[in-house]
Amino acid sequence: MSGCAARRYLAAALSRCRVRALPLREAPSRGLRALCAGGAGASQLPPRRHLSSRNRAEGKVLEPVGVFEVPKPQGKYETGQLFLHSVFGYRGIVLFPWQARLYDRDVASPVPEKSESAAGHGSKEVKGKTHTYYQVLIDARDCPHISQRSQTEAVTFLANHDDSRALYAIPGLDYVSHEDILPYSSTDQVPIQHELFERFLMYDQTKVPPFVARDTLCAWQEKNHPWLELSDVHRETTENIRVTVIPFYMGMREAQNSHVYWWRYCIRLENLDNEVVQLRERHWRIFSLSGTLETVRGRGVVGREPVLSKEQPAFQYSSHVSLQASSGHMWGTFRFERPDGSHFDVRIPPFSLESNKDEKTPPSGLHW
């Protein structure tokens, strides 16, 4: 199939796919739904062991899923690799990899203390290292089981019409770090239930893994590369609570005779200790290249005050920010509460908001 034919096929096929249009102000708090094919404990299972998954809707306790494979400590997984998410437990399949720069302040080199600047904390020199992430599809059957811990409509695009505050969300599309992949194999020719599975991938028993990319996936990736690309990841741990932030540039829109630049950012909170803690407040500082510094305080995040425990140690969400400048910085803290009522602040690593200046034209929404 030629590239043009692939795009025509995909446009027709995806016109039947439920790509949801959401007002921008609602996106962070809607669509919270996503298993536990093996649950968080799946990471304890040895390679080649058979997996099972829960299926509450049909009243079944266990059902066969596949066979675990040996995880790859090095290298990368190929398109079509089936996996369980080691933290959130859902079943998924790899679409394609991203090579990101990971800025981990936990391994940064200490330098003399400095006063706080527009970049946030000024006390560490952070050097990025290459780290692999994957664009993946989430099995729709698993979405209801992790709705309290991870959004499944976190990948959003600006709309291509005059409403500068509208966006589109693709359900069941996620970014997954290499170490969170627990690979498995299956004899099922359609092992993942997602509306895009058979439009992006096809079964080929001569390949390993036996699912290969269709021309439609390649065309979609190429067309939307600037708005899907994962380039920088920021991480920092405070009192055994690790915060990971991934910013994405979404594009520019004109509003009231001015340019407004939009970003989405995905945040993952992980409790690395056994003590139960609950997020109570957020405190953001947002610096714009135009010279403005905004402070935002509020209860919880996206309308939630998640509890992080040994059984459910992580929570992941996405939100959005806009500036009237082409770049800026964000940083801040999350306030957590312990069982005894005491509080402590967890640092949010500072991260840059950069626009794609190389693009000759701004994005015009979601391209099929």
Coordinates of C-alpha atoms in Angstrom, one line a residue:
M1 CA 0.0 0.0 0.0
S2 CA 1.4 3.4 -1.0
G3 CA 1.8 6.2 1.5
C4 CA -1.1 8.2 0.0
A5 CA -3.3 5.1 -0.1
A6 CA -2.4 4.3 3.5
R7 CA -3.4 7.8 4.6
R8 CA -6.7 7.6 2.8
Y9 CA -7.4 4.2 4.3
L10 CA -6.5 5.4 7.8
A11 CA -8.6 8.5 7.4
A12 CA -11.6 6.4 6.6
A13 CA -10.9 3.8 9.2
L14 CA -10.3 6.3 12.0
S15 CA -13.4 8.2 11.2
R16 CA -15.1 5.2 12.8
C17 CA -12.8 5.2 15.8
R18 CA -13.9 7.0 19.0
V19 CA -11.4 9.8 19.1
R20 CA -12.9 12.0 21.8
A21 CA -13.1 15.8 21.6
L22 CA -12.8 17.4 24.9
P23 CA -12.8 21.0 26.2
L24 CA -9.2 21.8 27.3
R25 CA -10.3 22.7 30.8
E26 CA -11.9 19.3 31.3
A27 CA -9.1 17.1 29.8
P28 CA -7.1 16.6 33.0
S29 CA -10.0 15.2 35.0
R30 CA -11.8 13.2 32.4
G31 CA -11.2 9.7 31.0
L32 CA -9.6 8.3 34.1
R33 CA -9.9 4.7 33.3
A34 CA -7.4 1.9 32.7
L35 CA -5.8 -3.7 34.8
C36 CA -4.3 -5.6 36.3
A37 CA -3.5 -8.3 33.9
G38 CA -0.9 -9.5 36.3
G39 CA -1.2 -6.6 38.7
A40 CA 1.8 -5.0 40.4
G41 CA 2.9 -8.4 41.6
A42 CA 3.5 -9.5 38.0
S43 CA 7.1 -8.3 38.2
Q44 CA 7.8 -11.1 40.7
L45 CA 6.9 -13.9 38.3
P46 CA 9.8 -15.7 36.6
P47 CA 10.3 -15.8 32.8
R48 CA 8.3 -18.3 30.8
R49 CA 5.6 -18.5 33.4
H50 CA 2.0 -18.4 32.2
L51 CA 0.1 -15.2 32.8
S52 CA -3.5 -14.9 33.8
S53 CA -5.8 -11.8 34.0
R54 CA -8.8 -10.8 35.9
N55 CA -12.1 -10.5 34.1
R56 CA -14.6 -9.2 36.6
A57 CA -17.2 -8.2 34.0
E58 CA -17.8 -11.9 33.1
G59 CA -17.5 -13.1 36.6
K60 CA -14.3 -15.0 35.9
V61 CA -11.4 -15.0 38.3
L62 CA -8.6 -16.0 35.9
E63 CA -8.2 -16.4 32.1
P64 CA -5.1 -17.2 30.1
V65 CA -3.1 -14.3 28.6
G66 CA 0.2 -15.6 27.4
V67 CA 3.7 -16.6 28.4
F68 CA 6.3 -14.3 30.0
E69 CA 9.5 -13.7 28.1
V70 CA 12.9 -12.7 29.6
P71 CA 13.0 -8.9 30.0
K72 CA 15.7 -7.0 28.1
P73 CA 18.0 -5.1 30.5
Q74 CA 19.7 -3.5 27.4
G75 CA 18.6 -2.8 23.8
K76 CA 15.0 -2.1 22.9
Y77 CA 11.8 -3.9 22.2
E78 CA 10.4 -4.0 18.6
T79 CA 7.1 -2.9 17.2
G80 CA 4.5 -5.5 18.0
Q81 CA 6.0 -6.6 21.4
L82 CA 3.3 -7.6 23.9
F83 CA 3.9 -6.6 27.5
L84 CA 2.5 -6.1 30.9
H85 CA 3.1 -2.7 32.6
S86 CA 5.2 -3.5 35.7
V87 CA 3.7 -0.7 37.7
F88 CA 0.1 -0.4 36.5
G89 CA -0.4 -4.0 35.4
Y90 CA -2.2 -3.4 32.1
R91 CA -1.7 -5.4 28.9
G92 CA -0.3 -3.4 26.0
I93 CA 1.6 -3.6 22.7
V94 CA 4.5 -1.5 21.5
L95 CA 3.9 0.7 18.5
F96 CA 7.4 2.4 18.2
P97 CA 10.2 3.6 20.4
W98 CA 11.3 7.1 21.4
Q99 CA 14.9 8.0 22.4
A100 CA 14.5 10.6 25.2
R101 CA 17.0 12.5 27.4
L102 CA 16.5 11.6 31.0
Y103 CA 17.5 14.3 33.5
D104 CA 17.7 12.5 36.9
R105 CA 18.4 14.9 39.8
D106 CA 18.9 11.9 42.1
V107 CA 22.2 11.2 40.4
A108 CA 23.1 14.8 39.6
S109 CA 26.5 16.3 40.6
P110 CA 26.2 18.7 43.6
V111 CA 27.4 22.2 43.1
P112 CA 27.5 25.2 45.5
E113 CA 24.0 26.4 46.5
K114 CA 22.5 29.2 44.4
S115 CA 19.4 31.3 44.9
E116 CA 16.3 30.1 43.2
S117 CA 16.1 31.2 39.6
A118 CA 13.6 30.9 36.8
A119 CA 14.8 27.4 36.3
G120 CA 13.7 26.4 39.8
H121 CA 16.1 24.7 42.1
G122 CA 19.6 26.0 41.3
S123 CA 21.6 23.6 43.5
K124 CA 22.4 20.7 41.1
E125 CA 24.1 20.3 37.7
V126 CA 22.0 17.8 35.8
K127 CA 23.3 16.0 32.8
G128 CA 20.9 14.1 30.6
K129 CA 21.4 10.5 29.5
T130 CA 19.7 8.6 26.7
H131 CA 16.7 6.5 27.8
T132 CA 14.2 4.5 25.7
Y133 CA 10.4 5.0 26.0
Y134 CA 7.7 3.4 23.9
Q135 CA 4.5 4.6 22.3
V136 CA 2.0 1.9 23.2
L137 CA -1.7 0.8 23.0
I138 CA -3.5 -0.2 26.2
D139 CA -5.9 -3.1 26.1
A140 CA -9.4 -1.7 26.5
R141 CA -10.4 -4.6 28.8
D142 CA -7.9 -3.4 31.4
C143 CA -8.7 0.3 31.4
P144 CA -11.4 0.1 34.1
H145 CA -9.1 -1.7 36.5
I146 CA -6.5 1.0 36.8
S147 CA -8.8 4.1 36.5
Q148 CA -7.8 5.1 40.1
R149 CA -4.1 5.1 39.3
S150 CA -3.5 6.2 35.7
Q151 CA -5.3 8.2 33.0
T152 CA -5.9 6.5 29.7
E153 CA -6.7 9.6 27.7
A154 CA -3.5 11.4 28.5
V155 CA -2.3 11.9 24.9
T156 CA -4.1 15.0 23.6
F157 CA -3.9 17.2 20.5
L158 CA -5.1 20.7 19.8
A159 CA -8.2 20.9 17.7
N160 CA -8.0 22.2 14.2
H161 CA -10.7 24.8 14.4
D162 CA -11.1 28.3 15.9
D163 CA -11.8 27.2 19.5
S164 CA -8.3 27.7 20.9
R165 CA -9.2 25.8 24.1
A166 CA -10.5 22.6 22.5
L167 CA -8.5 19.4 22.1
Y168 CA -8.8 15.8 21.1
A169 CA -7.8 12.8 23.2
I170 CA -7.0 9.3 21.9
P171 CA -8.1 6.7 24.5
G172 CA -5.7 4.0 25.3
L173 CA -2.5 5.6 24.0
D174 CA 0.4 5.8 26.5
Y175 CA 4.2 6.3 26.9
V176 CA 6.1 3.6 28.8
S177 CA 9.6 3.5 30.0
H178 CA 11.9 0.6 29.0
E179 CA 12.2 -0.8 32.5
D180 CA 8.4 -0.9 32.9
I181 CA 8.0 -3.4 30.1
L182 CA 7.4 -7.0 31.1
P183 CA 7.4 -8.8 27.7
Y184 CA 5.2 -11.8 27.0
S185 CA 4.1 -13.8 23.9
S186 CA 0.6 -15.0 22.9
T187 CA -0.8 -17.4 20.3
D188 CA -3.8 -15.1 19.9
Q189 CA -3.8 -13.3 16.6
V190 CA -5.7 -10.3 18.2
P191 CA -4.3 -10.3 21.7
I192 CA -5.0 -6.6 22.4
Q193 CA -8.5 -5.1 22.3
H194 CA -8.2 -1.6 21.0
E195 CA -9.9 0.1 18.1
L196 CA -6.6 1.0 16.5
F197 CA -4.9 -2.5 16.9
E198 CA -5.9 -4.0 13.5
R199 CA -5.6 -0.7 11.8
F200 CA -2.0 -0.1 12.9
L201 CA -0.7 -3.7 13.1
M202 CA -1.1 -7.0 11.3
Y203 CA -0.3 -10.6 12.2
D204 CA 2.7 -12.3 10.5
Q205 CA 3.6 -15.7 12.0
T206 CA 7.0 -15.5 10.2
K207 CA 8.1 -12.5 12.4
V208 CA 9.2 -12.2 16.0
P209 CA 7.2 -10.7 17.5
P210 CA 4.5 -11.8 15.1
F211 CA 2.8 -8.3 14.8
V212 CA 4.2 -5.9 12.3
A213 CA 3.4 -2.3 11.5
R214 CA 1.0 -1.5 8.7
D215 CA 1.7 1.4 6.3
T216 CA -1.1 3.3 8.2
L217 CA 0.9 3.3 11.4
C218 CA 4.0 4.6 9.7
A219 CA 2.1 7.3 7.9
W220 CA 0.4 8.3 11.2
Q221 CA 3.7 8.4 13.1
E222 CA 5.3 10.5 10.4
K223 CA 2.5 13.0 10.2
N224 CA 2.1 13.6 13.9
H225 CA 5.7 13.2 14.9
P226 CA 6.1 16.8 16.2
W227 CA 3.2 16.5 18.6
L228 CA 3.8 12.9 19.7
E229 CA 7.6 13.2 20.2
L230 CA 8.9 12.5 23.7
S231 CA 12.3 14.2 24.0
D232 CA 13.0 15.2 27.7
V233 CA 12.2 13.4 30.9
H234 CA 12.8 14.9 34.4
R235 CA 13.0 13.0 37.6
E236 CA 13.7 13.8 41.3
T237 CA 13.1 11.9 44.6
T238 CA 12.2 13.6 47.9
E239 CA 11.7 11.4 51.1
N240 CA 11.2 8.3 49.0
I241 CA 8.6 9.9 46.7
R242 CA 9.8 10.0 43.2
V243 CA 8.4 12.5 40.7
T244 CA 8.8 12.1 37.0
V245 CA 7.7 14.8 34.5
I246 CA 7.5 14.5 30.7
P247 CA 6.6 17.8 28.9
F248 CA 5.1 17.8 25.3
Y249 CA 4.7 20.8 23.0
M250 CA 1.2 20.9 21.5
G251 CA 1.4 23.9 19.3
M252 CA 0.4 27.6 19.0
R253 CA -3.0 29.2 18.5
E254 CA -4.1 32.8 18.1
A255 CA -6.4 34.3 20.7
Q256 CA -7.4 37.9 21.1
N257 CA -4.7 39.1 18.7
S258 CA -1.9 37.3 20.5
H259 CA -0.1 34.0 20.2
V260 CA -0.8 31.4 22.8
Y261 CA 1.5 28.4 23.1
W262 CA 0.3 25.2 24.6
W263 CA 2.0 22.2 26.3
R264 CA 0.8 19.1 28.1
Y265 CA 2.8 17.5 30.8
C266 CA 2.6 14.0 32.2
I267 CA 3.5 13.4 35.9
R268 CA 4.1 10.1 37.6
L269 CA 4.3 9.9 41.5
E270 CA 5.8 6.8 43.0
N271 CA 6.1 5.8 46.6
L272 CA 9.4 4.0 47.0
D273 CA 8.8 3.3 50.7
N274 CA 6.3 1.1 52.6
E275 CA 4.6 4.0 54.5
V276 CA 1.2 5.1 53.2
V277 CA 1.1 8.7 52.2
Q278 CA -1.6 10.9 50.5
L279 CA -1.1 13.8 48.2
R280 CA -3.0 16.9 49.6
E281 CA -1.8 20.0 47.8
R282 CA 0.1 21.2 44.7
H283 CA 2.2 24.4 44.4
W284 CA 3.4 25.4 41.0
R285 CA 5.6 28.3 39.8
I286 CA 5.4 29.0 36.1
F287 CA 7.9 31.3 34.4
S288 CA 7.4 32.7 30.9
L289 CA 10.0 34.1 28.6
S290 CA 7.9 37.2 28.5
G291 CA 9.0 37.9 32.0
T292 CA 5.9 36.8 34.0
L293 CA 6.1 34.5 37.0
E294 CA 2.8 32.8 38.0
T295 CA 2.1 30.9 41.3
V296 CA -0.6 28.3 41.4
R297 CA -1.8 26.5 44.5
G298 CA -4.6 24.1 45.0
R299 CA -5.9 20.9 46.5
G300 CA -4.7 17.6 45.0
V301 CA -4.3 17.1 41.3
V302 CA -6.9 16.8 38.5
G303 CA -9.6 16.7 41.2
R304 CA -8.0 13.8 43.1
E305 CA -6.0 13.4 46.3
P306 CA -4.3 10.0 45.5
V307 CA -3.1 7.6 48.2
L308 CA 0.3 5.9 47.5
S309 CA 0.7 2.6 49.3
K310 CA 2.8 -0.5 49.0
E311 CA -0.1 -2.2 47.2
Q312 CA -0.7 0.8 44.8
P313 CA 2.6 2.8 44.9
A314 CA 2.1 5.0 41.8
F315 CA -0.3 7.6 40.4
Q316 CA 0.0 9.1 36.9
Y317 CA -1.9 12.0 35.3
S318 CA -1.6 14.7 32.6
S319 CA -2.5 18.3 32.6
H320 CA -1.9 21.4 30.4
V321 CA -0.4 24.8 30.5
S322 CA -0.4 27.8 28.1
L323 CA 2.0 30.8 27.8
Q324 CA 2.0 33.9 25.7
A325 CA 5.6 33.3 24.9
S326 CA 7.4 30.5 23.0
S327 CA 9.2 29.1 26.0
G328 CA 9.3 29.1 29.8
H329 CA 9.9 26.9 32.9
M330 CA 7.8 25.2 35.5
W331 CA 8.8 23.8 38.9
G332 CA 7.1 23.4 42.3
T333 CA 6.2 21.0 45.1
F334 CA 3.6 18.5 46.1
R335 CA 2.5 18.4 49.8
F336 CA 1.9 14.9 51.2
E337 CA 0.3 13.8 54.4
R338 CA 1.5 10.8 56.6
P339 CA -0.9 8.6 58.7
D340 CA 0.0 10.6 61.8
G341 CA -1.2 13.8 60.2
S342 CA 2.2 15.3 59.6
H343 CA 3.1 16.8 56.2
F344 CA 6.1 17.0 54.0
D345 CA 6.9 18.7 50.7
V346 CA 8.1 16.8 47.6
R347 CA 10.0 18.7 44.9
I348 CA 8.8 18.7 41.3
P349 CA 11.9 18.8 39.2
P350 CA 12.2 22.0 37.1
F351 CA 11.5 21.5 33.4
S352 CA 11.6 23.6 30.3
L353 CA 8.6 24.5 28.1
E354 CA 10.1 24.7 24.6
S355 CA 8.2 25.2 21.3
N356 CA 9.1 23.6 18.0
K357 CA 10.6 26.7 16.3
D358 CA 11.7 24.6 13.3
E359 CA 8.1 24.0 12.3
K360 CA 7.2 26.4 9.4
T361 CA 3.5 26.1 10.2
P362 CA 1.7 25.5 13.6
P363 CA -0.1 22.2 14.0
S364 CA -3.7 22.0 12.8
G365 CA -5.0 19.4 15.2
L366 CA -5.0 15.7 15.0
H367 CA -3.7 14.4 11.6
W368 CA -5.0 11.0 10.4

